Amino acid sequence: MNKAFYLETFGCQMNVVDSEQIVDLLEGIGYAQVDAADKADLVLLNTCSVRDKAERKVYGHLGRFKPIKDQKPELIIGVGGCVAQQEGEQMLEKVSYLDLVFGTHNIHRLPELVQQVEEKRQRGAVTNFLERETRLNLFPERTSKDSVTRFVTVMQGCDNFCSYCIVPHVRGREISRPSQDIIAEVTALVGEGACEITLLGQNVNSYGIKDADELTFAQLLHQVNSIAGLQRLRFATSHPKDLTDELIDCFADLDKLCQHIHLPLQSGSDRILKLMNRGYTASDYLKKVERLKKKCSQIRLTSDIIVGFPNETEKDFEATLDLVKQVGYADAFTFLYSPRVETAAAKMQDHQSGVQKQQRFERLLEVQHEISAAIWQKDDGQMLSVLVEGESKQAQGQLFGRTTSNRIVNFTGSSALIGQVVPVKIVKVHRNSHLGELVEP
Ligand code: SAH
Ligand code: SF4
Ligand code: F3S
């Protein structure tokens, strides 16, 4: 009889891609995926520790599995991802009903860990970081998934050590995957029906810079852009300090590159940017934005912003508001600063009150909502090219897709259009998506 597993994924796109690999590995040892924990023989959480709230969630979710295990003692419970990497074996001590813990460099060992529990009820934790050479051989061979949009990892880890961020501590040093492997994977995915590819890494802009004979990220984009059959190309995430002119020019030169860039600002105050170890000033950032807009007048920018970094003053915060207004982000993810163990910022003294931080956070949200609304409103009545991704879950007979600027559009149409770029007239602008009408040829 087939064994069943249930998997929940938290955090960023890296974890989503890692989860695809987890699925492949578990299918390889006779497990089939199910959609509820109480139907499973094995439940796994792929976790995120970027903020305290995300981390605490893991323990909450594990708690949900306890009554299931009380009913069914042979149930195997495991945790992977960034919290697993950070806490390792300690998690087994904290959570008595947890069976296995696997870190961000140890996904390939999951089958072995599962089999140890199955055969000997032996609990285990593996969280060692692997050397570059070993890791390069472990980039996933993923089986085909039926999807219009796919993600391809170009690099793992991060060397930037922004002072607030746990990612370098839980993902290890930056390592770029050989360009020929990336091109081969994109070609294969396009062959299987993928229309849009997003190249993925914590900071794709520094792709290849550690390897003298590797392509730059801009050169890699040129090569991927020329792959026959590919319709759209995106990348995430970009660190502003490594956004070169060569890369900005790609937005003018590459026909498949979408008109959107996620370029996290974090703060608009030079003092805070320095404390954050970001490696750019507000004016450096603005210059790059100007060049982006010059090369691609329709480009839409999105951002990540942290409010309440240790000892952020009113003046610092106003500098952020100012920059947000000057750039005009189509969308921004705003976060309240959360101290993370092992990071430099966690050791900084902080005299601000929680109330003050919360108030600033709300002020920023309000400003950003207004800007977003005004930007997306410009699409009203326009005819935009939409890559159709699938059937909408909200309404029957509706399809959904995205514009090149990365906006979701819902409209009525036949599922035969999935995978095609079609013209859609925008008839209503909602908070997070557009409603459109298919323009018949
Ligand atoms: N590598 C990506 C982002 C990774 S984390 C990049 O550099 O763009 C995603 C976002 O979480 C960050 O951009 C940052 O805004 C936010 N973040 C990271 N650490 C945080 C912390 N300790 N507190 C609050 N927000 C944080
Ligand atoms: Fe974190 Fe900075 Fe690396 Fe992004 S670039 S993952 S924010 S350390
Ligand atoms: Fe979270 Fe790890 Fe991604 S901490 S944001 S899942 S790299």
Coordinates of C-alpha atoms in Angstrom, one line a residue, residues 49-418:
S49 CA 12.8 32.0 10.5
V50 CA 13.2 35.4 8.9
R51 CA 11.1 37.0 11.6
D52 CA 10.2 35.9 15.1
K53 CA 6.5 35.5 14.2
A54 CA 7.4 33.1 11.4
E55 CA 9.5 31.0 13.7
R56 CA 6.9 30.9 16.5
K57 CA 4.3 29.7 13.9
V58 CA 6.3 26.5 13.5
Y59 CA 5.7 25.4 17.1
G60 CA 2.1 26.3 16.8
H61 CA 1.7 24.2 13.7
L62 CA 3.6 21.3 15.3
G63 CA 1.2 21.5 18.2
R64 CA -1.7 20.8 15.7
F65 CA -0.1 17.5 14.8
K66 CA 0.2 16.2 18.3
P67 CA -3.4 15.0 18.7
I68 CA -3.1 13.2 15.4
K69 CA 0.1 11.4 16.6
D70 CA -1.7 10.6 19.9
Q71 CA -4.3 8.7 17.8
K72 CA -1.7 7.2 15.5
P73 CA 1.7 6.8 17.2
E74 CA 3.4 5.5 14.0
L75 CA 2.9 8.9 12.4
I76 CA 6.3 10.5 11.5
I77 CA 6.7 14.2 12.0
G78 CA 9.6 16.2 10.6
V79 CA 10.8 19.8 10.2
G80 CA 13.1 21.2 7.5
G81 CA 14.1 24.6 6.3
C82 CA 15.5 27.6 8.1
V83 CA 14.1 27.0 11.6
A84 CA 15.4 23.5 11.4
Q85 CA 18.8 24.8 10.3
Q86 CA 18.9 27.2 13.1
E87 CA 17.8 25.0 15.9
G88 CA 18.9 21.5 14.8
E89 CA 18.9 18.8 17.4
Q90 CA 17.5 21.2 20.1
M91 CA 14.1 20.9 18.3
L92 CA 14.0 17.2 19.1
E93 CA 14.6 18.0 22.7
K94 CA 11.9 20.7 22.8
V95 CA 9.3 18.7 20.9
S96 CA 9.0 15.2 22.3
Y97 CA 6.8 14.0 19.4
L98 CA 9.1 15.3 16.6
D99 CA 11.0 12.5 14.8
L100 CA 13.3 14.3 12.3
V101 CA 15.0 17.6 11.6
F102 CA 16.8 18.4 8.4
G103 CA 18.7 21.6 7.6
T104 CA 18.8 23.7 4.4
H105 CA 21.8 21.8 3.0
N106 CA 20.5 18.4 3.9
I107 CA 17.3 17.9 1.9
H108 CA 18.9 15.1 0.0
R109 CA 19.2 13.1 3.2
L110 CA 15.5 13.2 3.9
P111 CA 14.8 9.7 2.5
E112 CA 17.5 8.2 4.7
L113 CA 16.1 10.0 7.8
V114 CA 12.5 8.9 7.1
Q115 CA 13.6 5.3 6.6
Q116 CA 15.5 5.3 9.9
V117 CA 12.3 6.3 11.7
E118 CA 10.2 3.8 9.7
E119 CA 12.6 0.9 10.4
K120 CA 14.0 1.6 13.9
R121 CA 12.0 4.5 15.2
Q122 CA 15.3 6.3 15.4
R123 CA 14.9 10.0 15.7
G124 CA 17.5 12.1 13.8
A125 CA 18.7 15.7 13.1
V126 CA 21.1 16.7 10.3
T127 CA 22.1 20.3 9.9
N128 CA 25.7 20.4 8.8
F129 CA 26.6 22.9 6.0
L130 CA 28.1 21.3 2.9
E131 CA 31.2 22.4 1.0
R132 CA 30.7 24.1 -2.3
E133 CA 31.7 21.1 -4.5
T134 CA 29.3 18.8 -2.7
R135 CA 26.5 21.3 -3.0
L136 CA 26.9 21.9 -6.6
N137 CA 26.3 18.3 -7.3
L138 CA 23.1 18.4 -5.3
F139 CA 21.1 21.0 -7.3
P140 CA 17.8 19.3 -7.8
E141 CA 16.7 17.3 -10.8
R142 CA 13.1 18.1 -10.6
T143 CA 10.4 16.0 -12.3
S144 CA 8.0 17.9 -14.5
K145 CA 5.2 19.8 -13.0
D146 CA 2.3 20.9 -15.0
S147 CA 2.8 24.7 -14.7
V148 CA 3.0 27.7 -17.0
T149 CA 5.4 29.6 -14.6
R150 CA 8.4 27.9 -13.1
F151 CA 11.3 28.9 -10.8
V152 CA 14.9 28.0 -11.4
T153 CA 17.5 28.5 -8.7
V154 CA 20.7 30.2 -10.0
M155 CA 22.4 30.6 -6.6
Q156 CA 22.1 29.5 -3.0
G157 CA 23.0 31.2 0.2
C158 CA 23.9 34.8 0.9
D159 CA 27.2 36.6 1.8
N160 CA 25.8 40.1 2.4
F161 CA 25.1 39.9 6.1
C162 CA 22.7 42.7 6.3
S163 CA 22.8 43.3 10.0
Y164 CA 19.2 42.4 10.7
C165 CA 19.0 39.3 8.6
I166 CA 19.2 35.6 9.5
V167 CA 19.3 34.3 6.0
P168 CA 23.2 34.1 5.7
H169 CA 23.2 32.2 9.0
V170 CA 20.7 29.6 7.9
R171 CA 21.4 29.2 4.2
G172 CA 25.2 29.4 4.3
R173 CA 27.6 31.1 1.9
E174 CA 26.7 32.2 -1.6
I175 CA 27.3 29.7 -4.3
S176 CA 26.4 30.2 -8.0
R177 CA 25.3 27.3 -10.1
P178 CA 27.1 26.8 -13.4
S179 CA 25.4 28.7 -16.2
Q180 CA 25.3 25.8 -18.5
D181 CA 23.2 23.8 -16.0
I182 CA 20.8 26.7 -15.6
I183 CA 20.4 27.0 -19.3
A184 CA 19.9 23.3 -19.6
E185 CA 17.2 23.3 -16.9
V186 CA 15.3 26.3 -18.4
T187 CA 15.5 24.6 -21.9
A188 CA 14.1 21.4 -20.4
L189 CA 11.3 23.2 -18.5
V190 CA 10.3 25.2 -21.6
G191 CA 10.3 21.8 -23.5
E192 CA 7.8 20.5 -20.8
G193 CA 5.5 23.5 -21.4
A194 CA 6.7 26.3 -19.1
C195 CA 6.1 29.7 -20.6
E196 CA 7.6 32.0 -17.9
I197 CA 10.8 31.4 -15.9
T198 CA 11.8 33.3 -12.8
L199 CA 15.5 33.0 -12.0
L200 CA 15.9 32.8 -8.3
G201 CA 18.4 33.6 -5.6
Q202 CA 18.8 35.7 -2.4
N203 CA 20.7 38.2 -4.5
V204 CA 20.8 37.2 -8.1
N205 CA 22.7 40.4 -9.1
S206 CA 25.9 39.0 -7.6
Y207 CA 25.5 35.8 -9.6
G208 CA 28.9 34.5 -10.8
I209 CA 31.1 37.2 -9.3
K210 CA 33.0 34.7 -7.2
D211 CA 33.9 32.7 -10.3
A212 CA 36.3 34.4 -12.7
D213 CA 35.2 32.4 -15.8
E214 CA 31.5 32.4 -15.1
L215 CA 29.0 34.7 -16.9
T216 CA 27.7 37.8 -15.1
F217 CA 24.0 37.8 -14.3
A218 CA 23.3 40.2 -17.2
Q219 CA 25.1 37.8 -19.6
L220 CA 23.1 34.9 -18.1
L221 CA 19.9 36.8 -18.7
H222 CA 20.9 37.4 -22.4
Q223 CA 21.5 33.6 -22.8
V224 CA 18.2 32.6 -21.2
N225 CA 16.3 35.3 -23.2
S226 CA 17.4 33.6 -26.4
I227 CA 16.0 30.1 -25.4
A228 CA 13.4 29.3 -28.1
G229 CA 9.8 28.9 -26.9
L230 CA 10.3 30.8 -23.6
Q231 CA 7.8 33.7 -23.5
R232 CA 8.7 35.6 -20.3
L233 CA 11.6 36.0 -18.0
R234 CA 11.8 37.4 -14.5
F235 CA 14.3 37.3 -11.6
A236 CA 14.3 37.8 -7.9
T237 CA 15.7 39.2 -5.7
S238 CA 18.0 42.1 -6.5
H239 CA 20.3 43.7 -4.1
P240 CA 20.5 47.5 -5.0
K241 CA 24.2 47.6 -4.4
D242 CA 24.9 45.0 -7.1
L243 CA 22.5 46.3 -9.7
T244 CA 24.9 47.1 -12.5
D245 CA 24.3 49.3 -15.5
E246 CA 24.8 46.2 -17.7
L247 CA 21.9 44.6 -15.8
I248 CA 19.7 47.7 -16.0
D249 CA 20.2 47.8 -19.7
C250 CA 18.7 44.3 -20.0
F251 CA 15.3 45.9 -19.4
A252 CA 15.7 47.8 -22.6
D253 CA 17.5 45.1 -24.6
L254 CA 15.7 41.8 -23.8
D255 CA 12.3 41.2 -25.3
K256 CA 11.3 38.5 -22.8
L257 CA 12.3 40.3 -19.7
C258 CA 9.2 41.5 -17.8
Q259 CA 8.8 45.1 -16.9
H260 CA 9.0 44.6 -13.2
I261 CA 11.8 44.6 -10.6
H262 CA 11.7 43.8 -6.9
L263 CA 14.4 46.1 -5.5
P264 CA 14.3 46.1 -1.7
L265 CA 15.0 49.5 -0.2
Q266 CA 14.8 48.5 3.5
S267 CA 15.3 52.1 4.6
G268 CA 15.5 55.6 3.1
S269 CA 17.9 56.9 5.8
D270 CA 21.6 56.8 5.1
R271 CA 22.3 56.4 8.8
I272 CA 20.1 53.4 9.1
L273 CA 21.2 51.9 5.7
K274 CA 24.8 52.0 7.1
L275 CA 23.8 50.4 10.4
M276 CA 22.0 47.8 8.3
N277 CA 25.2 47.1 6.3
R278 CA 23.4 47.6 3.0
G279 CA 26.2 49.1 1.1
Y280 CA 24.3 51.9 -0.7
T281 CA 22.9 55.3 0.2
A282 CA 19.5 56.7 -0.6
S283 CA 21.0 58.7 -3.4
D284 CA 22.8 55.7 -4.9
Y285 CA 19.4 53.9 -4.9
L286 CA 17.5 56.7 -6.5
K287 CA 20.1 57.0 -9.3
K288 CA 19.6 53.4 -10.2
V289 CA 15.8 53.8 -10.1
E290 CA 16.2 56.8 -12.5
R291 CA 18.3 54.7 -14.9
L292 CA 15.7 51.8 -14.7
K293 CA 12.9 54.2 -15.6
K294 CA 14.9 55.8 -18.4
K295 CA 15.7 52.4 -19.9
C296 CA 12.2 51.1 -19.5
S297 CA 9.6 53.8 -19.1
Q298 CA 6.8 51.3 -18.1
I299 CA 8.8 49.5 -15.5
R300 CA 7.0 48.9 -12.1
L301 CA 9.1 48.6 -9.0
T302 CA 8.3 46.7 -5.8
S303 CA 10.2 46.8 -2.5
D304 CA 10.8 45.5 1.0
I305 CA 10.9 48.0 3.8
I306 CA 11.7 47.5 7.5
V307 CA 10.2 49.8 10.1
G308 CA 11.6 50.1 13.7
F309 CA 15.2 49.2 13.1
P310 CA 17.1 49.8 16.4
N311 CA 17.0 53.5 17.3
E312 CA 15.3 54.6 14.1
T313 CA 14.4 58.3 14.7
E314 CA 11.5 60.2 13.4
K315 CA 13.9 61.9 10.9
D316 CA 15.2 58.4 9.7
F317 CA 11.6 57.3 9.3
E318 CA 10.6 60.4 7.3
A319 CA 13.6 59.8 5.0
T320 CA 12.0 56.4 4.3
L321 CA 8.6 57.9 3.6
D322 CA 10.2 60.4 1.4
L323 CA 12.1 57.9 -0.7
V324 CA 9.0 55.7 -1.0
K325 CA 7.1 58.7 -2.5
Q326 CA 10.0 59.6 -4.8
V327 CA 10.3 56.1 -6.2
G328 CA 6.6 55.3 -6.4
Y329 CA 6.5 51.6 -5.7
A330 CA 3.6 49.7 -7.3
D331 CA 3.7 47.5 -4.2
A332 CA 5.8 47.2 -1.1
F333 CA 6.1 44.5 1.6
T334 CA 6.5 46.3 4.9
F335 CA 7.9 44.6 8.0
L336 CA 8.3 45.5 11.6
Y337 CA 11.9 44.9 12.6
S338 CA 12.3 41.6 14.5
P339 CA 15.6 40.9 16.3
R340 CA 17.1 37.6 15.2
V341 CA 19.6 35.5 17.1
E342 CA 23.2 35.6 15.8
T343 CA 22.7 38.8 13.8
A344 CA 24.6 42.0 14.5
A345 CA 21.5 44.2 14.9
A346 CA 20.2 42.0 17.6
K347 CA 23.1 43.2 19.8
M348 CA 22.2 46.9 19.2
Q349 CA 20.6 48.7 22.0
D350 CA 17.1 49.9 21.2
H351 CA 15.2 52.6 23.0
Q352 CA 12.1 53.0 20.9
S353 CA 8.8 51.9 22.2
G354 CA 6.7 49.3 20.5
V355 CA 3.8 51.7 20.2
Q356 CA 6.0 54.2 18.3
K357 CA 7.1 51.5 15.9
Q358 CA 3.6 50.3 15.3
Q359 CA 2.4 53.9 14.6
R360 CA 5.2 54.4 12.1
F361 CA 4.4 51.1 10.5
E362 CA 0.8 52.1 10.0
R363 CA 1.8 55.5 8.6
L364 CA 4.0 53.8 6.0
L365 CA 1.3 51.4 5.1
E366 CA -1.2 54.2 4.5
V367 CA 1.2 56.2 2.3
Q368 CA 2.1 53.0 0.3
H369 CA -1.6 52.1 -0.1
E370 CA -2.3 55.4 -1.7
I371 CA 0.7 55.2 -4.0
S372 CA -0.1 51.6 -5.0
A373 CA -3.8 52.5 -5.7
A374 CA -2.7 55.5 -7.9
I375 CA -0.2 53.4 -9.9
W376 CA -2.5 50.4 -10.5
Q377 CA -5.4 52.8 -11.4
K378 CA -3.4 53.9 -14.4
D379 CA -4.1 50.4 -15.9
D380 CA -7.9 51.1 -15.9
G381 CA -9.2 50.9 -19.5
Q382 CA -5.9 49.8 -20.9
M383 CA -5.4 46.8 -23.0
L384 CA -2.6 44.7 -21.4
S385 CA -0.9 41.5 -22.4
V386 CA -1.6 38.8 -19.9
L387 CA 0.1 35.4 -19.7
V388 CA -2.7 33.0 -18.7
E389 CA -1.6 30.8 -15.8
G390 CA -4.8 28.9 -15.0
E391 CA -8.4 28.7 -13.9
S392 CA -9.3 31.2 -11.2
K393 CA -10.3 29.7 -7.9
Q394 CA -12.7 32.5 -7.1
A395 CA -15.3 32.3 -9.9
Q396 CA -16.2 29.5 -12.3
G397 CA -15.3 30.0 -15.9
Q398 CA -12.7 32.7 -14.9
L399 CA -9.1 32.5 -15.8
F400 CA -6.2 34.3 -14.1
G401 CA -2.9 35.4 -15.4
R402 CA -0.4 38.2 -14.9
T403 CA 0.7 41.3 -16.7
T404 CA 4.3 41.9 -17.5
S405 CA 4.3 44.3 -14.5
N406 CA 3.3 41.3 -12.3
R407 CA -0.3 42.2 -11.6
I408 CA -2.9 39.5 -11.3
V409 CA -5.7 39.8 -13.8
N410 CA -8.9 37.8 -13.6
F411 CA -11.2 37.5 -16.7
T412 CA -13.6 35.2 -18.4
G413 CA -12.2 32.8 -21.1
S414 CA -11.7 29.3 -22.2
S415 CA -9.1 27.1 -20.4
A416 CA -7.6 26.5 -23.9
L417 CA -5.9 29.9 -23.4
I418 CA -3.8 28.6 -20.5

